Amino acid sequence: MNEYLAGLTTEKINPATRTIDECTTEQMLHLLNREDAAVPAAVAEEIPNIMEAVDVLHARLKSGGRMFYIGAGSSGRIGVLDASECPPTFGVDPELVQGHIAGGDTALRTAVEGFEDNAEEGAALVERIGVTDKDAVVGISASGSAAFVIAAIRRAGEIGAATIGVVNNKDSKLGEVCDICIAPVVGPEVIMGSTRLKAGSAQKLVLNMLTTATMVKLGKTYNNLMVDLKASNKKLQDRSIRIIKAATGVDAETASDYLARASQSCKLAILMIETGLAASEAAASLARFEGNLKATIRAHKQVV
């Protein structure tokens, strides 16, 4: 195992930053910035694998399945972060996209790195959260060697769930046990082994792509507007009004009026404005098209 770790790109010493402790503040920051600049290109190389993963996620979620992120340490925290942003951004139930980390919620604030070695608990987590053959499970591990994550993905695969790995090394142990492996290789870290840096940034970009593209395909946006957001505070209510204005061309007062009539549903308000339907009729029409606003509007205008 030590030989495996020693061979990982994420564990190597970066020659470009070897004397970082002798740098001025400005020099140090330029070093960090230059290294970070390599991340998007590494992610771009993995787009074929990311595309395959998005299509699988879309198929699973459209058929009633759920999406689970499972990770350890920094990787686990990034997964929990991405999952937690889906309900306010796309209006989905918190159960639809879930983030789980080795060590539980305590590990979100306190490093409990030893938990990543507990394979039995990884497998047990999959059972505990009720993964089924309808679901998709995304395992995240920079090294691709976290026993907790590997065991979780292996168990999820045995159940029949689709399995996706997000790692930062080629030919990883995690890649061997998942259906699809996304592996942006960003090179040695600025600080040896500190995978919260470039590896973590690459993981965040990949997860952004996975959930955003999947939600767009599920009809959670209208053009590039987040029409399924929940107007749960003043900022989001103001954003909803601006979205309605952008989508329909009405003024702020009209947008606010329709938002209220639509029970704070931005998507429903737009549909009512565009079609002239009452709230109940608009809701029923939207349901027939599985929540896809653009398809609903087009169908109504063709009938009219």
Short mmCIF file of C-alpha atoms in Angstrom, two decimals:
data_model
loop_
_atom_site.label_atom_id
_atom_site.label_comp_id
_atom_site.label_asym_id
_atom_site.label_seq_id
_atom_site.Cartn_x
_atom_site.Cartn_y
_atom_site.Cartn_z
CA MET A 1 0.00 0.00 0.00
CA ASN A 2 2.85 2.41 0.83
CA GLU A 3 4.36 1.72 -2.58
CA TYR A 4 0.99 2.49 -4.18
CA LEU A 5 0.71 5.83 -2.37
CA ALA A 6 4.30 6.78 -3.15
CA GLY A 7 3.56 6.37 -6.85
CA LEU A 8 0.56 8.69 -6.89
CA THR A 9 0.82 11.99 -8.72
CA THR A 10 -0.94 13.71 -5.81
CA GLU A 11 1.81 12.52 -3.44
CA LYS A 12 4.81 13.73 -5.43
CA ILE A 13 6.93 16.78 -4.67
CA ASN A 14 6.32 19.77 -6.95
CA PRO A 15 9.69 21.06 -8.22
CA ALA A 16 8.17 24.42 -9.17
CA THR A 17 7.31 25.21 -5.54
CA ARG A 18 10.21 23.57 -3.72
CA THR A 19 11.42 26.91 -2.26
CA ILE A 20 7.99 28.38 -1.51
CA ASP A 21 9.03 29.02 2.10
CA GLU A 22 11.66 31.47 0.82
CA CYS A 23 9.21 33.47 -1.31
CA THR A 24 7.81 36.90 -0.64
CA THR A 25 4.05 37.02 -0.19
CA GLU A 26 3.61 38.18 -3.77
CA GLN A 27 5.85 35.45 -5.17
CA MET A 28 4.02 32.83 -3.13
CA LEU A 29 0.64 33.95 -4.41
CA HIS A 30 1.85 33.93 -8.01
CA LEU A 31 3.08 30.37 -7.49
CA LEU A 32 -0.33 29.29 -6.19
CA ASN A 33 -2.11 31.06 -9.02
CA ARG A 34 0.10 29.54 -11.72
CA GLU A 35 -0.48 26.05 -10.35
CA ASP A 36 -4.24 26.62 -10.10
CA ALA A 37 -4.33 27.70 -13.75
CA ALA A 38 -3.63 24.09 -14.79
CA VAL A 39 -6.83 22.79 -13.20
CA PRO A 40 -9.46 23.68 -15.85
CA ALA A 41 -7.39 22.08 -18.62
CA ALA A 42 -7.11 18.85 -16.64
CA VAL A 43 -10.88 18.82 -16.15
CA ALA A 44 -11.45 19.53 -19.86
CA GLU A 45 -9.54 16.36 -20.77
CA GLU A 46 -12.08 14.37 -18.77
CA ILE A 47 -15.19 15.76 -20.48
CA PRO A 48 -15.87 12.48 -22.35
CA ASN A 49 -16.07 10.64 -19.01
CA ILE A 50 -18.01 13.48 -17.38
CA MET A 51 -20.48 13.42 -20.28
CA GLU A 52 -21.01 9.68 -19.81
CA ALA A 53 -21.57 10.21 -16.09
CA VAL A 54 -24.09 13.02 -16.66
CA ASP A 55 -26.13 10.87 -19.04
CA VAL A 56 -26.21 8.07 -16.46
CA LEU A 57 -27.18 10.46 -13.67
CA HIS A 58 -29.93 11.99 -15.80
CA ALA A 59 -31.36 8.58 -16.67
CA ARG A 60 -31.31 7.44 -13.03
CA LEU A 61 -32.85 10.60 -11.58
CA LYS A 62 -35.46 10.84 -14.33
CA SER A 63 -36.53 7.28 -13.51
CA GLY A 64 -37.02 8.06 -9.81
CA GLY A 65 -33.53 7.32 -8.54
CA ARG A 66 -31.30 9.45 -6.35
CA MET A 67 -27.70 10.65 -6.46
CA PHE A 68 -25.28 10.09 -3.59
CA TYR A 69 -21.84 11.60 -3.09
CA ILE A 70 -19.59 9.59 -0.78
CA GLY A 71 -16.13 10.84 0.14
CA ALA A 72 -13.58 11.21 2.91
CA GLY A 73 -11.73 14.27 4.19
CA SER A 74 -11.60 17.25 1.83
CA SER A 75 -13.21 15.21 -0.94
CA GLY A 76 -16.16 14.34 1.30
CA ARG A 77 -16.64 17.97 2.30
CA ILE A 78 -16.70 19.06 -1.34
CA GLY A 79 -19.36 16.45 -2.08
CA VAL A 80 -21.53 17.55 0.84
CA LEU A 81 -21.17 21.17 -0.30
CA ASP A 82 -22.31 20.43 -3.85
CA ALA A 83 -25.24 18.32 -2.68
CA SER A 84 -26.40 20.95 -0.20
CA GLU A 85 -26.57 23.60 -2.94
CA CYS A 86 -28.97 21.62 -5.14
CA PRO A 87 -32.22 22.31 -3.21
CA PRO A 88 -31.91 26.12 -3.14
CA THR A 89 -30.56 26.33 -6.70
CA PHE A 90 -32.78 23.81 -8.46
CA GLY A 91 -35.73 23.43 -6.08
CA VAL A 92 -35.20 19.70 -5.62
CA ASP A 93 -35.98 17.67 -2.52
CA PRO A 94 -32.93 17.36 -0.22
CA GLU A 95 -33.19 13.58 -0.57
CA LEU A 96 -32.59 13.69 -4.33
CA VAL A 97 -28.90 14.63 -4.15
CA GLN A 98 -27.16 13.65 -0.93
CA GLY A 99 -23.62 14.13 0.34
CA HIS A 100 -22.05 11.75 2.86
CA ILE A 101 -18.61 11.90 4.44
CA ALA A 102 -16.53 9.36 6.33
CA GLY A 103 -16.94 10.14 10.01
CA GLY A 104 -20.38 11.73 9.60
CA ASP A 105 -21.32 15.36 10.10
CA THR A 106 -18.60 15.83 12.72
CA ALA A 107 -16.05 15.40 9.94
CA LEU A 108 -17.41 18.47 8.16
CA ARG A 109 -15.86 20.71 10.81
CA THR A 110 -13.22 18.53 12.43
CA ALA A 111 -10.62 16.44 10.63
CA VAL A 112 -11.17 12.76 11.45
CA GLU A 113 -8.97 11.38 8.70
CA GLY A 114 -8.68 7.89 10.23
CA PHE A 115 -12.24 7.13 9.17
CA GLU A 116 -11.21 6.94 5.51
CA ASP A 117 -9.47 3.63 6.27
CA ASN A 118 -12.65 1.98 7.60
CA ALA A 119 -13.89 -0.16 4.72
CA GLU A 120 -16.58 -1.86 6.80
CA GLU A 121 -18.16 1.48 7.65
CA GLY A 122 -18.14 2.53 3.99
CA ALA A 123 -20.13 -0.54 3.02
CA ALA A 124 -22.40 -0.10 6.04
CA LEU A 125 -23.13 3.51 5.05
CA VAL A 126 -24.48 2.39 1.69
CA GLU A 127 -26.85 0.02 3.47
CA ARG A 128 -27.83 2.62 6.07
CA ILE A 129 -28.77 5.34 3.59
CA GLY A 130 -30.83 2.88 1.55
CA VAL A 131 -29.06 2.85 -1.80
CA THR A 132 -31.06 0.85 -4.37
CA ASP A 133 -30.58 -0.34 -7.93
CA LYS A 134 -32.35 2.80 -9.13
CA ASP A 135 -29.71 5.14 -7.71
CA ALA A 136 -26.29 6.48 -8.71
CA VAL A 137 -23.39 6.74 -6.26
CA VAL A 138 -20.39 9.02 -6.84
CA GLY A 139 -17.26 8.17 -4.86
CA ILE A 140 -14.73 10.98 -4.41
CA SER A 141 -11.11 10.39 -3.41
CA ALA A 142 -8.11 12.37 -4.64
CA SER A 143 -5.77 9.41 -4.21
CA GLY A 144 -8.39 6.90 -5.25
CA SER A 145 -7.26 4.75 -2.34
CA ALA A 146 -9.64 5.65 0.51
CA ALA A 147 -10.88 2.27 1.76
CA PHE A 148 -14.13 3.81 3.05
CA VAL A 149 -15.00 5.14 -0.42
CA ILE A 150 -13.85 2.04 -2.31
CA ALA A 151 -15.95 -0.24 -0.10
CA ALA A 152 -18.97 2.04 -0.45
CA ILE A 153 -18.72 2.05 -4.24
CA ARG A 154 -18.16 -1.69 -4.37
CA ARG A 155 -21.26 -2.32 -2.23
CA ALA A 156 -23.33 0.13 -4.25
CA GLY A 157 -22.34 -1.72 -7.41
CA GLU A 158 -23.31 -5.04 -5.90
CA ILE A 159 -26.75 -3.60 -5.14
CA GLY A 160 -27.10 -2.52 -8.76
CA ALA A 161 -26.60 1.24 -8.40
CA ALA A 162 -24.67 3.06 -11.11
CA THR A 163 -21.20 3.89 -9.76
CA ILE A 164 -18.99 6.84 -10.66
CA GLY A 165 -15.53 7.67 -9.33
CA VAL A 166 -13.93 11.12 -9.13
CA VAL A 167 -10.19 10.84 -8.51
CA ASN A 168 -6.99 12.75 -9.32
CA ASN A 169 -4.76 9.86 -10.33
CA LYS A 170 -4.88 7.49 -13.27
CA ASP A 171 -5.25 3.75 -12.71
CA SER A 172 -6.51 4.20 -9.15
CA LYS A 173 -7.96 1.56 -6.87
CA LEU A 174 -11.30 3.41 -6.88
CA GLY A 175 -11.30 3.46 -10.68
CA GLU A 176 -11.11 -0.33 -10.69
CA VAL A 177 -14.44 -0.76 -8.88
CA CYS A 178 -16.69 1.87 -10.51
CA ASP A 179 -18.57 1.94 -13.82
CA ILE A 180 -17.22 5.33 -14.87
CA CYS A 181 -14.05 7.00 -13.58
CA ILE A 182 -13.41 10.73 -13.93
CA ALA A 183 -9.72 11.42 -13.29
CA PRO A 184 -8.47 14.98 -13.85
CA VAL A 185 -4.73 14.77 -13.11
CA VAL A 186 -3.54 18.16 -11.92
CA GLY A 187 0.02 17.21 -10.98
CA PRO A 188 1.84 17.47 -7.66
CA GLU A 189 0.36 19.94 -5.19
CA VAL A 190 1.99 23.26 -4.22
CA ILE A 191 2.38 21.74 -0.77
CA MET A 192 3.16 18.04 -1.12
CA GLY A 193 0.04 15.91 -0.62
CA SER A 194 -2.28 18.80 0.24
CA THR A 195 -5.09 17.69 -2.04
CA ARG A 196 -7.46 20.38 -0.79
CA LEU A 197 -5.60 22.58 -3.30
CA LYS A 198 -5.50 21.70 -7.03
CA ALA A 199 -7.11 18.28 -6.60
CA GLY A 200 -9.92 19.78 -4.53
CA SER A 201 -10.45 22.55 -7.08
CA ALA A 202 -10.66 19.98 -9.88
CA GLN A 203 -13.16 17.91 -7.90
CA LYS A 204 -15.34 20.96 -7.31
CA LEU A 205 -15.35 21.78 -11.02
CA VAL A 206 -16.30 18.19 -11.88
CA LEU A 207 -19.11 18.09 -9.32
CA ASN A 208 -20.37 21.46 -10.59
CA MET A 209 -20.62 19.88 -14.05
CA LEU A 210 -22.29 16.69 -12.84
CA THR A 211 -25.15 18.34 -10.95
CA THR A 212 -25.58 21.41 -13.16
CA ALA A 213 -25.73 19.50 -16.43
CA THR A 214 -27.98 16.83 -14.93
CA MET A 215 -30.40 19.41 -13.54
CA VAL A 216 -30.51 21.30 -16.85
CA LYS A 217 -31.37 18.03 -18.62
CA LEU A 218 -34.10 17.45 -16.02
CA GLY A 219 -35.71 20.78 -16.95
CA LYS A 220 -34.68 22.66 -13.81
CA THR A 221 -33.71 25.74 -15.82
CA TYR A 222 -35.36 27.89 -18.48
CA ASN A 223 -32.65 29.00 -20.87
CA ASN A 224 -29.93 29.75 -18.30
CA LEU A 225 -32.32 30.96 -15.60
CA MET A 226 -32.71 28.99 -12.33
CA VAL A 227 -36.50 28.97 -12.48
CA ASP A 228 -36.90 26.24 -9.87
CA LEU A 229 -35.19 28.13 -7.08
CA LYS A 230 -37.04 28.51 -3.79
CA ALA A 231 -37.75 32.16 -2.92
CA SER A 232 -37.10 31.51 0.76
CA ASN A 233 -35.57 34.87 1.69
CA LYS A 234 -35.53 38.47 0.48
CA LYS A 235 -32.49 37.98 -1.77
CA LEU A 236 -34.01 34.96 -3.50
CA GLN A 237 -37.40 36.66 -3.82
CA ASP A 238 -35.71 39.60 -5.51
CA ARG A 239 -33.83 37.19 -7.76
CA SER A 240 -37.11 35.45 -8.64
CA ILE A 241 -38.63 38.75 -9.71
CA ARG A 242 -35.60 39.52 -11.88
CA ILE A 243 -35.77 36.04 -13.43
CA ILE A 244 -39.47 36.47 -14.26
CA LYS A 245 -38.73 39.87 -15.81
CA ALA A 246 -35.87 38.44 -17.89
CA ALA A 247 -37.95 35.49 -19.09
CA THR A 248 -41.14 37.37 -19.95
CA GLY A 249 -40.32 41.06 -20.34
CA VAL A 250 -42.89 42.21 -17.74
CA ASP A 251 -42.12 44.93 -15.22
CA ALA A 252 -41.17 44.32 -11.60
CA GLU A 253 -44.65 45.00 -10.25
CA THR A 254 -46.24 42.50 -12.61
CA ALA A 255 -43.55 39.93 -11.89
CA SER A 256 -44.09 40.33 -8.15
CA ASP A 257 -47.85 39.98 -8.55
CA TYR A 258 -47.57 36.77 -10.55
CA LEU A 259 -44.98 35.36 -8.15
CA ALA A 260 -47.47 35.80 -5.32
CA ARG A 261 -50.28 34.27 -7.36
CA ALA A 262 -47.99 31.33 -8.15
CA SER A 263 -47.28 30.72 -4.44
CA GLN A 264 -43.68 31.91 -4.87
CA SER A 265 -43.00 29.47 -7.73
CA CYS A 266 -40.88 31.32 -10.27
CA LYS A 267 -41.44 28.65 -12.93
CA LEU A 268 -45.21 28.66 -12.47
CA ALA A 269 -45.35 32.47 -12.61
CA ILE A 270 -43.52 32.50 -15.94
CA LEU A 271 -45.84 29.88 -17.36
CA MET A 272 -48.90 31.83 -16.25
CA ILE A 273 -47.61 35.01 -17.89
CA GLU A 274 -46.60 33.28 -21.10
CA THR A 275 -49.80 31.26 -21.53
CA GLY A 276 -52.51 33.15 -19.67
CA LEU A 277 -53.37 30.04 -17.66
CA ALA A 278 -54.56 30.23 -14.06
CA ALA A 279 -52.25 28.84 -11.40
CA SER A 280 -53.99 25.46 -11.09
CA GLU A 281 -54.20 24.98 -14.86
CA ALA A 282 -50.57 26.00 -15.29
CA ALA A 283 -49.46 23.57 -12.58
CA ALA A 284 -51.35 20.71 -14.21
CA SER A 285 -49.92 21.54 -17.62
CA LEU A 286 -46.39 21.72 -16.21
CA ALA A 287 -46.82 18.34 -14.56
CA ARG A 288 -47.78 16.77 -17.89
CA PHE A 289 -44.40 17.83 -19.26
CA GLU A 290 -42.47 16.62 -16.21
CA GLY A 291 -41.71 20.15 -15.06
CA ASN A 292 -40.04 21.24 -18.31
CA LEU A 293 -41.09 24.87 -18.67
CA LYS A 294 -39.89 25.43 -22.21
CA ALA A 295 -41.63 22.30 -23.50
CA THR A 296 -44.85 23.29 -21.72
CA ILE A 297 -44.86 26.80 -23.19
CA ARG A 298 -44.12 25.50 -26.69
CA ALA A 299 -46.87 22.89 -26.49
CA HIS A 300 -49.43 25.45 -25.29
CA LYS A 301 -48.57 27.93 -28.04
CA GLN A 302 -48.83 25.21 -30.70
CA VAL A 303 -52.34 24.33 -29.46
CA VAL A 304 -53.39 27.96 -29.36
#
